């Protein structure tokens, strides 16, 4: 972890075992839906590969809460994040 908008990277757990990061490190966009740690909000996690000279060197990941009350609105968030 090199950077985070809400935490100190050196104090964070390793994210390499997360499904979306695993996919990104294999060269694919990874997407996961799961509950965050407390307060347990449903979140969408997306990671993309970071290539360098034809090889994947890292993954860039982001997360967004799926807090919309209208399921159709929540479904629209996925294409926007990808």
mmCIF file of C-alpha atoms in Angstrom:
data_model
loop_
_atom_site.group_PDB
_atom_site.id
_atom_site.type_symbol
_atom_site.label_atom_id
_atom_site.label_comp_id
_atom_site.label_asym_id
_atom_site.label_seq_id
_atom_site.Cartn_x
_atom_site.Cartn_y
_atom_site.Cartn_z
ATOM 1 C CA UNK A 1 0.000 0.000 0.000
ATOM 2 C CA UNK A 2 1.526 3.281 -1.113
ATOM 3 C CA UNK A 3 -1.330 5.713 -0.466
ATOM 4 C CA UNK A 4 -4.798 5.906 1.054
ATOM 5 C CA UNK A 5 -7.229 8.797 1.369
ATOM 6 C CA UNK A 6 -8.288 7.939 4.926
ATOM 7 C CA UNK A 7 -5.552 5.892 6.609
ATOM 8 C CA UNK A 8 -1.802 5.690 7.060
ATOM 9 C CA UNK A 9 -0.576 3.109 4.531
ATOM 10 C CA UNK A 10 2.203 1.758 6.759
ATOM 11 C CA UNK A 11 -0.395 0.870 9.398
ATOM 12 C CA UNK A 12 -2.750 -0.924 7.011
ATOM 13 C CA UNK A 13 -3.032 -4.633 6.357
ATOM 14 C CA UNK A 14 -1.776 -6.154 3.134
ATOM 15 C CA UNK A 15 -4.462 -5.979 0.416
ATOM 16 C CA UNK A 16 -2.907 -8.524 -1.969
ATOM 17 C CA UNK A 17 -5.311 -11.248 -0.825
ATOM 18 C CA UNK A 18 -8.432 -9.275 -1.752
ATOM 19 C CA UNK A 19 -10.214 -10.685 -4.828
ATOM 20 C CA UNK A 20 -10.240 -7.437 -6.809
ATOM 21 C CA UNK A 21 -6.513 -6.856 -6.170
ATOM 22 C CA UNK A 22 -5.675 -10.454 -7.123
ATOM 23 C CA UNK A 23 -7.482 -9.930 -10.440
ATOM 24 C CA UNK A 24 -5.697 -6.640 -11.089
ATOM 25 C CA UNK A 25 -2.302 -8.200 -10.395
ATOM 26 C CA UNK A 26 -3.174 -10.820 -13.034
ATOM 27 C CA UNK A 27 -3.844 -8.037 -15.566
ATOM 28 C CA UNK A 28 -7.647 -7.828 -15.290
ATOM 29 C CA UNK A 29 -9.992 -5.285 -13.753
ATOM 30 C CA UNK A 30 -11.239 -6.699 -10.467
ATOM 31 C CA UNK A 31 -14.605 -5.884 -8.898
ATOM 32 C CA UNK A 32 -15.972 -7.043 -5.543
ATOM 33 C CA UNK A 33 -19.066 -6.205 -3.524
ATOM 34 C CA UNK A 34 -18.842 -6.767 0.234
ATOM 35 C CA UNK A 35 -19.489 -5.143 3.575
ATOM 36 C CA UNK A 36 -16.774 -2.889 4.921
ATOM 37 C CA UNK A 37 -15.398 -3.303 8.414
ATOM 38 C CA UNK A 38 -17.412 -1.330 10.961
ATOM 39 C CA UNK A 39 -19.840 0.226 10.342
ATOM 40 C CA UNK A 40 -20.595 -2.599 7.890
ATOM 41 C CA UNK A 41 -21.614 -0.528 4.859
ATOM 42 C CA UNK A 42 -22.092 -2.362 1.549
ATOM 43 C CA UNK A 43 -19.172 -1.310 -0.632
ATOM 44 C CA UNK A 44 -17.967 -1.781 -4.195
ATOM 45 C CA UNK A 45 -14.224 -2.349 -4.534
ATOM 46 C CA UNK A 46 -12.521 -1.944 -7.923
ATOM 47 C CA UNK A 47 -8.861 -2.531 -8.778
ATOM 48 C CA UNK A 48 -7.087 -2.107 -12.108
ATOM 49 C CA UNK A 49 -3.631 -3.259 -13.186
ATOM 50 C CA UNK A 50 -0.757 -0.772 -13.377
ATOM 51 C CA UNK A 51 1.459 -1.897 -16.274
ATOM 52 C CA UNK A 52 5.128 -1.141 -16.776
ATOM 53 C CA UNK A 53 6.995 -2.338 -19.874
ATOM 54 C CA UNK A 54 4.356 -4.950 -20.614
ATOM 55 C CA UNK A 55 4.234 -6.374 -17.081
ATOM 56 C CA UNK A 56 1.816 -5.653 -14.252
ATOM 57 C CA UNK A 57 3.825 -3.924 -11.535
ATOM 58 C CA UNK A 58 1.028 -2.869 -9.176
ATOM 59 C CA UNK A 59 -2.704 -2.430 -8.742
ATOM 60 C CA UNK A 60 -4.643 0.792 -8.267
ATOM 61 C CA UNK A 61 -7.757 0.260 -6.157
ATOM 62 C CA UNK A 62 -10.706 2.326 -5.033
ATOM 63 C CA UNK A 63 -13.895 1.755 -3.072
ATOM 64 C CA UNK A 64 -17.287 3.427 -2.962
ATOM 65 C CA UNK A 65 -20.305 2.837 -0.718
ATOM 66 C CA UNK A 66 -23.468 1.469 -2.289
ATOM 67 C CA UNK A 67 -25.790 3.544 -0.153
ATOM 68 C CA UNK A 68 -28.480 4.413 -2.666
ATOM 69 C CA UNK A 69 -31.996 3.454 -1.616
ATOM 70 C CA UNK A 70 -33.085 2.816 -5.175
ATOM 71 C CA UNK A 71 -31.577 -0.487 -6.460
ATOM 72 C CA UNK A 72 -31.542 0.882 -10.021
ATOM 73 C CA UNK A 73 -29.314 3.751 -8.882
ATOM 74 C CA UNK A 74 -26.951 1.352 -7.095
ATOM 75 C CA UNK A 75 -26.712 -0.764 -10.247
ATOM 76 C CA UNK A 76 -25.705 2.339 -12.213
ATOM 77 C CA UNK A 77 -22.728 2.965 -9.931
ATOM 78 C CA UNK A 78 -20.855 -0.086 -11.194
ATOM 79 C CA UNK A 79 -20.366 1.099 -14.823
ATOM 80 C CA UNK A 80 -19.388 4.555 -13.591
ATOM 81 C CA UNK A 81 -16.611 3.146 -11.393
ATOM 82 C CA UNK A 82 -15.280 0.871 -14.113
#
